Amino acid sequence: MIREKSKGLLIVVSGPSGAGKDTIVNKVIQDMKDTKLSISMTSRDPRGKEVDGVDYYFITKEEFEERIKNDEFLEYAVVHSNKYYGTPKAKLEEDLNKGKNVILVIDIQGALKVKEKVEEALFIFIMPPSMEELKDRLIKRNTETRDKILERFKTAYNEINEYTKYNYVVVNDKIDKAVEKVKSIITAEKCRVDRIEDIYLNTKEEFIHEGLINKEFENNEIEI
Ligand code: 5GP
């Protein structure tokens, strides 16, 4: 009997705003039934059509700080100058223990903290095809003021050089191709020897008992 590890795989996905990581990850979880998304908490305000409890849990700065004190986050970071973002620990552990693979879509500071704490986690970096394309995507999204777009672009510029700290890089030039790549990476990682929990091969005695092989075979006296 051969079994994958019963605990799910923790997958960290990062990349600059506008690289398309949310779109990619949403398609991946639609296709991979044993894989789900961790919903982060943030102290920033909802944007556009974002829904509380779906896109994020939107909480106040004070509530966030209270939860930090209570050690409720696997990691948290201050992103875009002054807003908190964090991964709630309890739900994540529950899902992993149930055997679900859980994807965290978090920034690089958060990813590095996860790397320190969870050695076996998988790290994927989503790259835009070019900085020019990234700028166009941020402007087209049209959900923010010009100042905020500029700030995101600046952050992106700094973040992009950090891809070497990840296990895999996926360039998002065509969304469907990028989705297939991420799915393939997850599938391959689940097959890695160090992620296989239990390989039980029948002993020779059992095979002999069942008549599948005989003594001569055991003694290498016969040719196959
Ligand atoms: P946005 O405001 O565009 O939704 O997200 C801004 C950045 O915060 C993105 O890079 C996103 O990946 C990151 N982020 C979202 N949730 C978390 C989290 O729980 N922890 C950390 N460290 N970053 C997060």
PDB file of C-alpha atoms and ligand atoms in Angstrom:
ATOM      1  CA  MET A   1       0.000   0.000   0.000  1.00  0.00           C
ATOM      2  CA  ILE A   2       1.322   3.440  -0.870  1.00  0.00           C
ATOM      3  CA  ARG A   3      -0.070   6.555   0.797  1.00  0.00           C
ATOM      4  CA  GLU A   4       0.617  10.266   0.408  1.00  0.00           C
ATOM      5  CA  LYS A   5       1.144  12.082   3.708  1.00  0.00           C
ATOM      6  CA  SER A   6      -2.225  12.324   5.423  1.00  0.00           C
ATOM      7  CA  LYS A   7      -1.531  15.949   6.361  1.00  0.00           C
ATOM      8  CA  GLY A   8      -2.240  18.441   3.581  1.00  0.00           C
ATOM      9  CA  LEU A   9       0.405  20.476   1.804  1.00  0.00           C
ATOM     10  CA  LEU A  10       0.868  24.120   2.772  1.00  0.00           C
ATOM     11  CA  ILE A  11       1.342  26.166  -0.405  1.00  0.00           C
ATOM     12  CA  VAL A  12       2.477  29.790  -0.337  1.00  0.00           C
ATOM     13  CA  VAL A  13       1.802  31.914  -3.414  1.00  0.00           C
ATOM     14  CA  SER A  14       3.252  35.413  -3.742  1.00  0.00           C
ATOM     15  CA  GLY A  15       3.859  37.930  -6.462  1.00  0.00           C
ATOM     16  CA  PRO A  16       3.326  41.624  -6.981  1.00  0.00           C
ATOM     17  CA  SER A  17      -0.189  43.130  -7.092  1.00  0.00           C
ATOM     18  CA  GLY A  18      -1.417  42.826 -10.650  1.00  0.00           C
ATOM     19  CA  ALA A  19       0.590  39.669 -11.413  1.00  0.00           C
ATOM     20  CA  GLY A  20      -2.705  37.754 -11.385  1.00  0.00           C
ATOM     21  CA  LYS A  21      -2.126  35.507  -8.392  1.00  0.00           C
ATOM     22  CA  ASP A  22      -5.707  35.701  -7.087  1.00  0.00           C
ATOM     23  CA  THR A  23      -7.203  34.774 -10.475  1.00  0.00           C
ATOM     24  CA  ILE A  24      -4.769  31.881 -10.861  1.00  0.00           C
ATOM     25  CA  VAL A  25      -5.313  30.538  -7.356  1.00  0.00           C
ATOM     26  CA  ASN A  26      -9.116  30.756  -7.663  1.00  0.00           C
ATOM     27  CA  LYS A  27      -9.014  28.651 -10.820  1.00  0.00           C
ATOM     28  CA  VAL A  28      -6.626  26.167  -9.209  1.00  0.00           C
ATOM     29  CA  ILE A  29      -8.946  25.572  -6.239  1.00  0.00           C
ATOM     30  CA  GLN A  30     -11.938  25.160  -8.565  1.00  0.00           C
ATOM     31  CA  ASP A  31     -10.116  22.344 -10.356  1.00  0.00           C
ATOM     32  CA  MET A  32      -8.394  20.681  -7.392  1.00  0.00           C
ATOM     33  CA  LYS A  33     -11.058  19.558  -4.971  1.00  0.00           C
ATOM     34  CA  ASP A  34      -8.616  18.668  -2.174  1.00  0.00           C
ATOM     35  CA  THR A  35      -7.081  22.151  -2.274  1.00  0.00           C
ATOM     36  CA  LYS A  36      -8.481  25.264  -0.634  1.00  0.00           C
ATOM     37  CA  LEU A  37      -7.669  28.870   0.051  1.00  0.00           C
ATOM     38  CA  SER A  38      -6.828  30.368   3.428  1.00  0.00           C
ATOM     39  CA  ILE A  39      -8.787  33.580   4.014  1.00  0.00           C
ATOM     40  CA  SER A  40      -6.550  36.263   5.498  1.00  0.00           C
ATOM     41  CA  MET A  41      -7.461  38.990   7.945  1.00  0.00           C
ATOM     42  CA  THR A  42      -6.695  42.593   7.128  1.00  0.00           C
ATOM     43  CA  SER A  43      -7.145  46.045   8.602  1.00  0.00           C
ATOM     44  CA  ARG A  44      -7.537  47.631   5.160  1.00  0.00           C
ATOM     45  CA  ASP A  45     -10.962  48.668   3.851  1.00  0.00           C
ATOM     46  CA  PRO A  46     -12.876  46.479   1.366  1.00  0.00           C
ATOM     47  CA  ARG A  47     -12.291  47.376  -2.284  1.00  0.00           C
ATOM     48  CA  GLY A  48     -14.816  47.202  -5.141  1.00  0.00           C
ATOM     49  CA  LYS A  49     -16.978  44.085  -4.838  1.00  0.00           C
ATOM     50  CA  GLU A  50     -14.974  42.451  -2.055  1.00  0.00           C
ATOM     51  CA  VAL A  51     -17.011  40.552   0.521  1.00  0.00           C
ATOM     52  CA  ASP A  52     -16.160  40.062   4.200  1.00  0.00           C
ATOM     53  CA  GLY A  53     -15.361  36.413   4.929  1.00  0.00           C
ATOM     54  CA  VAL A  54     -14.819  35.627   1.252  1.00  0.00           C
ATOM     55  CA  ASP A  55     -11.990  37.850   0.035  1.00  0.00           C
ATOM     56  CA  TYR A  56     -10.713  38.723   3.506  1.00  0.00           C
ATOM     57  CA  TYR A  57     -11.955  39.075   7.037  1.00  0.00           C
ATOM     58  CA  PHE A  58     -11.985  42.843   7.353  1.00  0.00           C
ATOM     59  CA  ILE A  59     -11.263  43.866  10.937  1.00  0.00           C
ATOM     60  CA  THR A  60     -10.109  47.036  12.680  1.00  0.00           C
ATOM     61  CA  LYS A  61      -6.470  47.854  13.438  1.00  0.00           C
ATOM     62  CA  GLU A  62      -7.248  47.497  17.170  1.00  0.00           C
ATOM     63  CA  GLU A  63      -8.823  44.075  16.707  1.00  0.00           C
ATOM     64  CA  PHE A  64      -5.851  42.983  14.591  1.00  0.00           C
ATOM     65  CA  GLU A  65      -3.402  44.081  17.301  1.00  0.00           C
ATOM     66  CA  GLU A  66      -5.424  42.203  19.915  1.00  0.00           C
ATOM     67  CA  ARG A  67      -5.185  39.028  17.806  1.00  0.00           C
ATOM     68  CA  ILE A  68      -1.410  39.521  17.428  1.00  0.00           C
ATOM     69  CA  LYS A  69      -1.161  39.661  21.215  1.00  0.00           C
ATOM     70  CA  ASN A  70      -3.139  36.420  21.458  1.00  0.00           C
ATOM     71  CA  ASP A  71      -0.769  34.724  18.998  1.00  0.00           C
ATOM     72  CA  GLU A  72      -3.587  33.936  16.553  1.00  0.00           C
ATOM     73  CA  PHE A  73      -1.534  34.365  13.352  1.00  0.00           C
ATOM     74  CA  LEU A  74       0.860  31.962  11.639  1.00  0.00           C
ATOM     75  CA  GLU A  75       2.350  35.131  10.154  1.00  0.00           C
ATOM     76  CA  TYR A  76       1.331  38.731   9.675  1.00  0.00           C
ATOM     77  CA  ALA A  77       2.856  41.740   7.975  1.00  0.00           C
ATOM     78  CA  VAL A  78       2.315  45.419   7.403  1.00  0.00           C
ATOM     79  CA  VAL A  79       1.799  45.796   3.654  1.00  0.00           C
ATOM     80  CA  HIS A  80       1.483  48.945   1.525  1.00  0.00           C
ATOM     81  CA  SER A  81       2.895  51.199   4.267  1.00  0.00           C
ATOM     82  CA  ASN A  82       0.306  50.916   7.008  1.00  0.00           C
ATOM     83  CA  LYS A  83      -2.185  48.057   6.733  1.00  0.00           C
ATOM     84  CA  TYR A  84      -2.035  44.749   8.566  1.00  0.00           C
ATOM     85  CA  TYR A  85      -2.505  41.446   6.746  1.00  0.00           C
ATOM     86  CA  GLY A  86      -2.274  38.055   8.478  1.00  0.00           C
ATOM     87  CA  THR A  87      -2.953  34.329   8.215  1.00  0.00           C
ATOM     88  CA  PRO A  88      -5.214  33.000  10.984  1.00  0.00           C
ATOM     89  CA  LYS A  89      -3.595  29.915  12.477  1.00  0.00           C
ATOM     90  CA  ALA A  90      -6.468  27.842  13.889  1.00  0.00           C
ATOM     91  CA  LYS A  91      -8.469  27.280  10.682  1.00  0.00           C
ATOM     92  CA  LEU A  92      -5.300  26.609   8.695  1.00  0.00           C
ATOM     93  CA  GLU A  93      -4.168  23.863  11.068  1.00  0.00           C
ATOM     94  CA  GLU A  94      -7.632  22.337  11.104  1.00  0.00           C
ATOM     95  CA  ASP A  95      -7.724  22.146   7.284  1.00  0.00           C
ATOM     96  CA  LEU A  96      -4.187  20.755   6.986  1.00  0.00           C
ATOM     97  CA  ASN A  97      -4.961  18.099   9.589  1.00  0.00           C
ATOM     98  CA  LYS A  98      -8.010  17.096   7.566  1.00  0.00           C
ATOM     99  CA  GLY A  99      -5.649  16.416   4.642  1.00  0.00           C
ATOM    100  CA  LYS A 100      -6.574  19.501   2.625  1.00  0.00           C
ATOM    101  CA  ASN A 101      -3.855  21.338   0.742  1.00  0.00           C
ATOM    102  CA  VAL A 102      -4.114  24.984   1.739  1.00  0.00           C
ATOM    103  CA  ILE A 103      -2.941  27.913  -0.367  1.00  0.00           C
ATOM    104  CA  LEU A 104      -1.857  31.160   1.287  1.00  0.00           C
ATOM    105  CA  VAL A 105      -1.774  34.144  -1.050  1.00  0.00           C
ATOM    106  CA  ILE A 106       0.503  36.402   0.945  1.00  0.00           C
ATOM    107  CA  ASP A 107       3.260  38.958   0.487  1.00  0.00           C
ATOM    108  CA  ILE A 108       6.971  38.212   0.580  1.00  0.00           C
ATOM    109  CA  GLN A 109       7.568  39.268   4.181  1.00  0.00           C
ATOM    110  CA  GLY A 110       4.831  36.836   5.246  1.00  0.00           C
ATOM    111  CA  ALA A 111       6.180  34.080   2.990  1.00  0.00           C
ATOM    112  CA  LEU A 112       9.620  34.347   4.583  1.00  0.00           C
ATOM    113  CA  LYS A 113       8.099  34.043   8.038  1.00  0.00           C
ATOM    114  CA  VAL A 114       6.221  30.907   6.944  1.00  0.00           C
ATOM    115  CA  LYS A 115       9.481  29.521   5.551  1.00  0.00           C
ATOM    116  CA  GLU A 116      11.088  29.819   8.989  1.00  0.00           C
ATOM    117  CA  LYS A 117       8.181  28.099  10.709  1.00  0.00           C
ATOM    118  CA  VAL A 118       7.008  25.440   8.239  1.00  0.00           C
ATOM    119  CA  GLU A 119       9.980  23.751   6.632  1.00  0.00           C
ATOM    120  CA  GLU A 120       7.951  21.496   4.345  1.00  0.00           C
ATOM    121  CA  ALA A 121       5.803  24.278   2.831  1.00  0.00           C
ATOM    122  CA  LEU A 122       5.878  24.859  -0.942  1.00  0.00           C
ATOM    123  CA  PHE A 123       6.651  28.347  -2.273  1.00  0.00           C
ATOM    124  CA  ILE A 124       5.463  29.577  -5.688  1.00  0.00           C
ATOM    125  CA  PHE A 125       6.148  33.044  -7.100  1.00  0.00           C
ATOM    126  CA  ILE A 126       3.835  34.470  -9.789  1.00  0.00           C
ATOM    127  CA  MET A 127       5.589  36.859 -12.188  1.00  0.00           C
ATOM    128  CA  PRO A 128       3.967  39.333 -14.551  1.00  0.00           C
ATOM    129  CA  PRO A 129       5.264  38.973 -18.142  1.00  0.00           C
ATOM    130  CA  SER A 130       6.832  42.461 -17.891  1.00  0.00           C
ATOM    131  CA  MET A 131       6.768  45.580 -15.710  1.00  0.00           C
ATOM    132  CA  GLU A 132       5.028  47.455 -18.540  1.00  0.00           C
ATOM    133  CA  GLU A 133       2.244  44.869 -18.567  1.00  0.00           C
ATOM    134  CA  LEU A 134       2.022  45.039 -14.762  1.00  0.00           C
ATOM    135  CA  LYS A 135       1.573  48.817 -14.861  1.00  0.00           C
ATOM    136  CA  ASP A 136      -1.205  48.475 -17.471  1.00  0.00           C
ATOM    137  CA  ARG A 137      -2.989  45.841 -15.395  1.00  0.00           C
ATOM    138  CA  LEU A 138      -2.869  47.992 -12.251  1.00  0.00           C
ATOM    139  CA  ILE A 139      -4.285  50.987 -14.126  1.00  0.00           C
ATOM    140  CA  LYS A 140      -6.983  48.921 -15.884  1.00  0.00           C
ATOM    141  CA  ARG A 141      -8.128  47.456 -12.577  1.00  0.00           C
ATOM    142  CA  ASN A 142      -9.258  50.982 -11.800  1.00  0.00           C
ATOM    143  CA  THR A 143     -10.127  50.286  -8.183  1.00  0.00           C
ATOM    144  CA  GLU A 144      -7.698  52.753  -6.663  1.00  0.00           C
ATOM    145  CA  THR A 145      -6.416  56.298  -6.769  1.00  0.00           C
ATOM    146  CA  ARG A 146      -3.342  57.201  -8.834  1.00  0.00           C
ATOM    147  CA  ASP A 147      -1.245  57.536  -5.668  1.00  0.00           C
ATOM    148  CA  LYS A 148      -2.200  54.062  -4.500  1.00  0.00           C
ATOM    149  CA  ILE A 149      -1.440  52.592  -7.941  1.00  0.00           C
ATOM    150  CA  LEU A 150       1.990  54.228  -7.867  1.00  0.00           C
ATOM    151  CA  GLU A 151       2.629  52.874  -4.386  1.00  0.00           C
ATOM    152  CA  ARG A 152       1.691  49.338  -5.524  1.00  0.00           C
ATOM    153  CA  PHE A 153       3.928  49.656  -8.567  1.00  0.00           C
ATOM    154  CA  LYS A 154       6.847  50.718  -6.370  1.00  0.00           C
ATOM    155  CA  THR A 155       6.260  47.781  -4.001  1.00  0.00           C
ATOM    156  CA  ALA A 156       6.081  45.443  -7.021  1.00  0.00           C
ATOM    157  CA  TYR A 157       9.408  46.677  -8.289  1.00  0.00           C
ATOM    158  CA  ASN A 158      11.085  45.795  -4.999  1.00  0.00           C
ATOM    159  CA  GLU A 159       9.276  42.484  -4.636  1.00  0.00           C
ATOM    160  CA  ILE A 160      10.107  41.055  -8.020  1.00  0.00           C
ATOM    161  CA  ASN A 161      13.762  40.498  -7.147  1.00  0.00           C
ATOM    162  CA  GLU A 162      12.808  38.225  -4.275  1.00  0.00           C
ATOM    163  CA  TYR A 163      11.669  35.357  -6.497  1.00  0.00           C
ATOM    164  CA  THR A 164      14.912  33.442  -5.840  1.00  0.00           C
ATOM    165  CA  LYS A 165      13.683  32.687  -2.316  1.00  0.00           C
ATOM    166  CA  TYR A 166      10.812  30.582  -3.725  1.00  0.00           C
ATOM    167  CA  ASN A 167      10.827  26.990  -5.020  1.00  0.00           C
ATOM    168  CA  TYR A 168       9.033  27.744  -8.310  1.00  0.00           C
ATOM    169  CA  VAL A 169       8.378  30.733 -10.576  1.00  0.00           C
ATOM    170  CA  VAL A 170       5.348  30.881 -12.871  1.00  0.00           C
ATOM    171  CA  VAL A 171       5.175  33.671 -15.447  1.00  0.00           C
ATOM    172  CA  ASN A 172       1.583  34.707 -15.995  1.00  0.00           C
ATOM    173  CA  ASP A 173       1.510  35.619 -19.668  1.00  0.00           C
ATOM    174  CA  LYS A 174      -1.493  33.398 -20.441  1.00  0.00           C
ATOM    175  CA  ILE A 175      -3.785  32.709 -17.520  1.00  0.00           C
ATOM    176  CA  ASP A 176      -4.765  29.146 -18.506  1.00  0.00           C
ATOM    177  CA  LYS A 177      -1.144  28.152 -18.996  1.00  0.00           C
ATOM    178  CA  ALA A 178      -0.186  29.633 -15.633  1.00  0.00           C
ATOM    179  CA  VAL A 179      -3.052  27.758 -13.922  1.00  0.00           C
ATOM    180  CA  GLU A 180      -1.930  24.457 -15.481  1.00  0.00           C
ATOM    181  CA  LYS A 181       1.626  25.092 -14.313  1.00  0.00           C
ATOM    182  CA  VAL A 182       0.576  25.744 -10.717  1.00  0.00           C
ATOM    183  CA  LYS A 183      -1.625  22.621 -10.717  1.00  0.00           C
ATOM    184  CA  SER A 184       1.241  20.533 -12.110  1.00  0.00           C
ATOM    185  CA  ILE A 185       3.622  21.842  -9.461  1.00  0.00           C
ATOM    186  CA  ILE A 186       1.197  20.894  -6.668  1.00  0.00           C
ATOM    187  CA  THR A 187       0.581  17.448  -8.177  1.00  0.00           C
ATOM    188  CA  ALA A 188       4.302  16.789  -8.574  1.00  0.00           C
ATOM    189  CA  GLU A 189       5.075  17.963  -5.036  1.00  0.00           C
ATOM    190  CA  LYS A 190       2.488  15.581  -3.607  1.00  0.00           C
ATOM    191  CA  CYS A 191       4.375  12.695  -5.284  1.00  0.00           C
ATOM    192  CA  ARG A 192       7.773  13.574  -3.851  1.00  0.00           C
ATOM    193  CA  VAL A 193       9.446  10.750  -1.988  1.00  0.00           C
ATOM    194  CA  ASP A 194       9.745  12.790   1.208  1.00  0.00           C
ATOM    195  CA  ARG A 195       6.024  13.552   1.096  1.00  0.00           C
ATOM    196  CA  ILE A 196       5.008   9.900   0.874  1.00  0.00           C
ATOM    197  CA  GLU A 197       4.047   8.699   4.301  1.00  0.00           C
ATOM    198  CA  ASP A 198       3.954   4.985   3.938  1.00  0.00           C
ATOM    199  CA  ILE A 199       5.111   2.541   1.319  1.00  0.00           C
ATOM    200  CA  TYR A 200       4.251  -0.967   2.247  1.00  0.00           C
ATOM    201  CA  LEU A 201       5.604  -3.611  -0.071  1.00  0.00           C
ATOM    202  CA  ASN A 202       4.694  -7.201   0.582  1.00  0.00           C
ATOM    203  CA  THR A 203       7.523  -9.341   1.856  1.00  0.00           C
ATOM    204  CA  LYS A 204       8.914 -12.122  -0.331  1.00  0.00           C
ATOM    205  CA  GLU A 205       7.463 -14.661   2.116  1.00  0.00           C
ATOM    206  CA  GLU A 206       3.982 -13.273   1.525  1.00  0.00           C
ATOM    207  CA  PHE A 207       4.433 -13.463  -2.239  1.00  0.00           C
ATOM    208  CA  ILE A 208       5.676 -17.032  -1.968  1.00  0.00           C
ATOM    209  CA  HIS A 209       2.730 -17.891   0.284  1.00  0.00           C
ATOM    210  CA  GLU A 210       0.325 -16.485  -2.306  1.00  0.00           C
ATOM    211  CA  GLY A 211       2.055 -18.457  -5.054  1.00  0.00           C
ATOM    212  CA  LEU A 212       3.041 -15.319  -6.951  1.00  0.00           C
ATOM    213  CA  ILE A 213       6.738 -16.173  -6.804  1.00  0.00           C
ATOM    214  CA  ASN A 214       8.599 -19.319  -5.813  1.00  0.00           C
ATOM    215  CA  LYS A 215      11.820 -20.193  -4.010  1.00  0.00           C
ATOM    216  CA  GLU A 216      13.846 -20.248  -7.202  1.00  0.00           C
ATOM    217  CA  PHE A 217      12.800 -16.668  -7.887  1.00  0.00           C
ATOM    218  CA  GLU A 218      13.825 -15.650  -4.390  1.00  0.00           C
ATOM    219  CA  ASN A 219      17.243 -17.251  -4.871  1.00  0.00           C
ATOM    220  CA  ASN A 220      17.666 -15.531  -8.238  1.00  0.00           C
ATOM    221  CA  GLU A 221      17.917 -18.898  -9.886  1.00  0.00           C
ATOM    222  CA  ILE A 222      15.335 -18.182 -12.533  1.00  0.00           C
ATOM    223  CA  GLU A 223      15.267 -15.620 -15.298  1.00  0.00           C
ATOM    224  CA  ILE A 224      12.249 -13.477 -15.947  1.00  0.00           C
TER     225      ILE A 224
HETATM  226  P1  5GP B   1      -4.389  43.550  -1.529  1.00  0.00           P
HETATM  227  O1  5GP B   1      -4.557  44.767  -0.682  1.00  0.00           O
HETATM  228  O2  5GP B   1      -4.054  43.897  -2.958  1.00  0.00           O
HETATM  229  O3  5GP B   1      -5.550  42.588  -1.424  1.00  0.00           O
HETATM  230  O4  5GP B   1      -3.137  42.745  -0.970  1.00  0.00           O
HETATM  231  C1  5GP B   1      -1.941  43.373  -0.769  1.00  0.00           C
HETATM  232  C2  5GP B   1      -0.859  42.372  -0.484  1.00  0.00           C
HETATM  233  O5  5GP B   1      -1.073  41.739   0.771  1.00  0.00           O
HETATM  234  C3  5GP B   1      -0.772  41.263  -1.505  1.00  0.00           C
HETATM  235  O6  5GP B   1       0.592  41.091  -1.873  1.00  0.00           O
HETATM  236  C4  5GP B   1      -1.265  40.066  -0.760  1.00  0.00           C
HETATM  237  O7  5GP B   1      -0.671  38.884  -1.239  1.00  0.00           O
HETATM  238  C5  5GP B   1      -0.814  40.367   0.640  1.00  0.00           C
HETATM  239  N1  5GP B   1      -1.545  39.600   1.644  1.00  0.00           N
HETATM  240  C6  5GP B   1      -2.832  39.205   1.628  1.00  0.00           C
HETATM  241  N2  5GP B   1      -3.116  38.477   2.711  1.00  0.00           N
HETATM  242  C7  5GP B   1      -1.975  38.380   3.424  1.00  0.00           C
HETATM  243  C8  5GP B   1      -1.624  37.730   4.659  1.00  0.00           C
HETATM  244  O8  5GP B   1      -2.412  37.072   5.319  1.00  0.00           O
HETATM  245  N3  5GP B   1      -0.349  37.887   5.083  1.00  0.00           N
HETATM  246  C9  5GP B   1       0.582  38.598   4.396  1.00  0.00           C
HETATM  247  N4  5GP B   1       1.819  38.655   4.875  1.00  0.00           N
HETATM  248  N5  5GP B   1       0.294  39.207   3.235  1.00  0.00           N
HETATM  249  C10 5GP B   1      -0.980  39.106   2.760  1.00  0.00           C
END
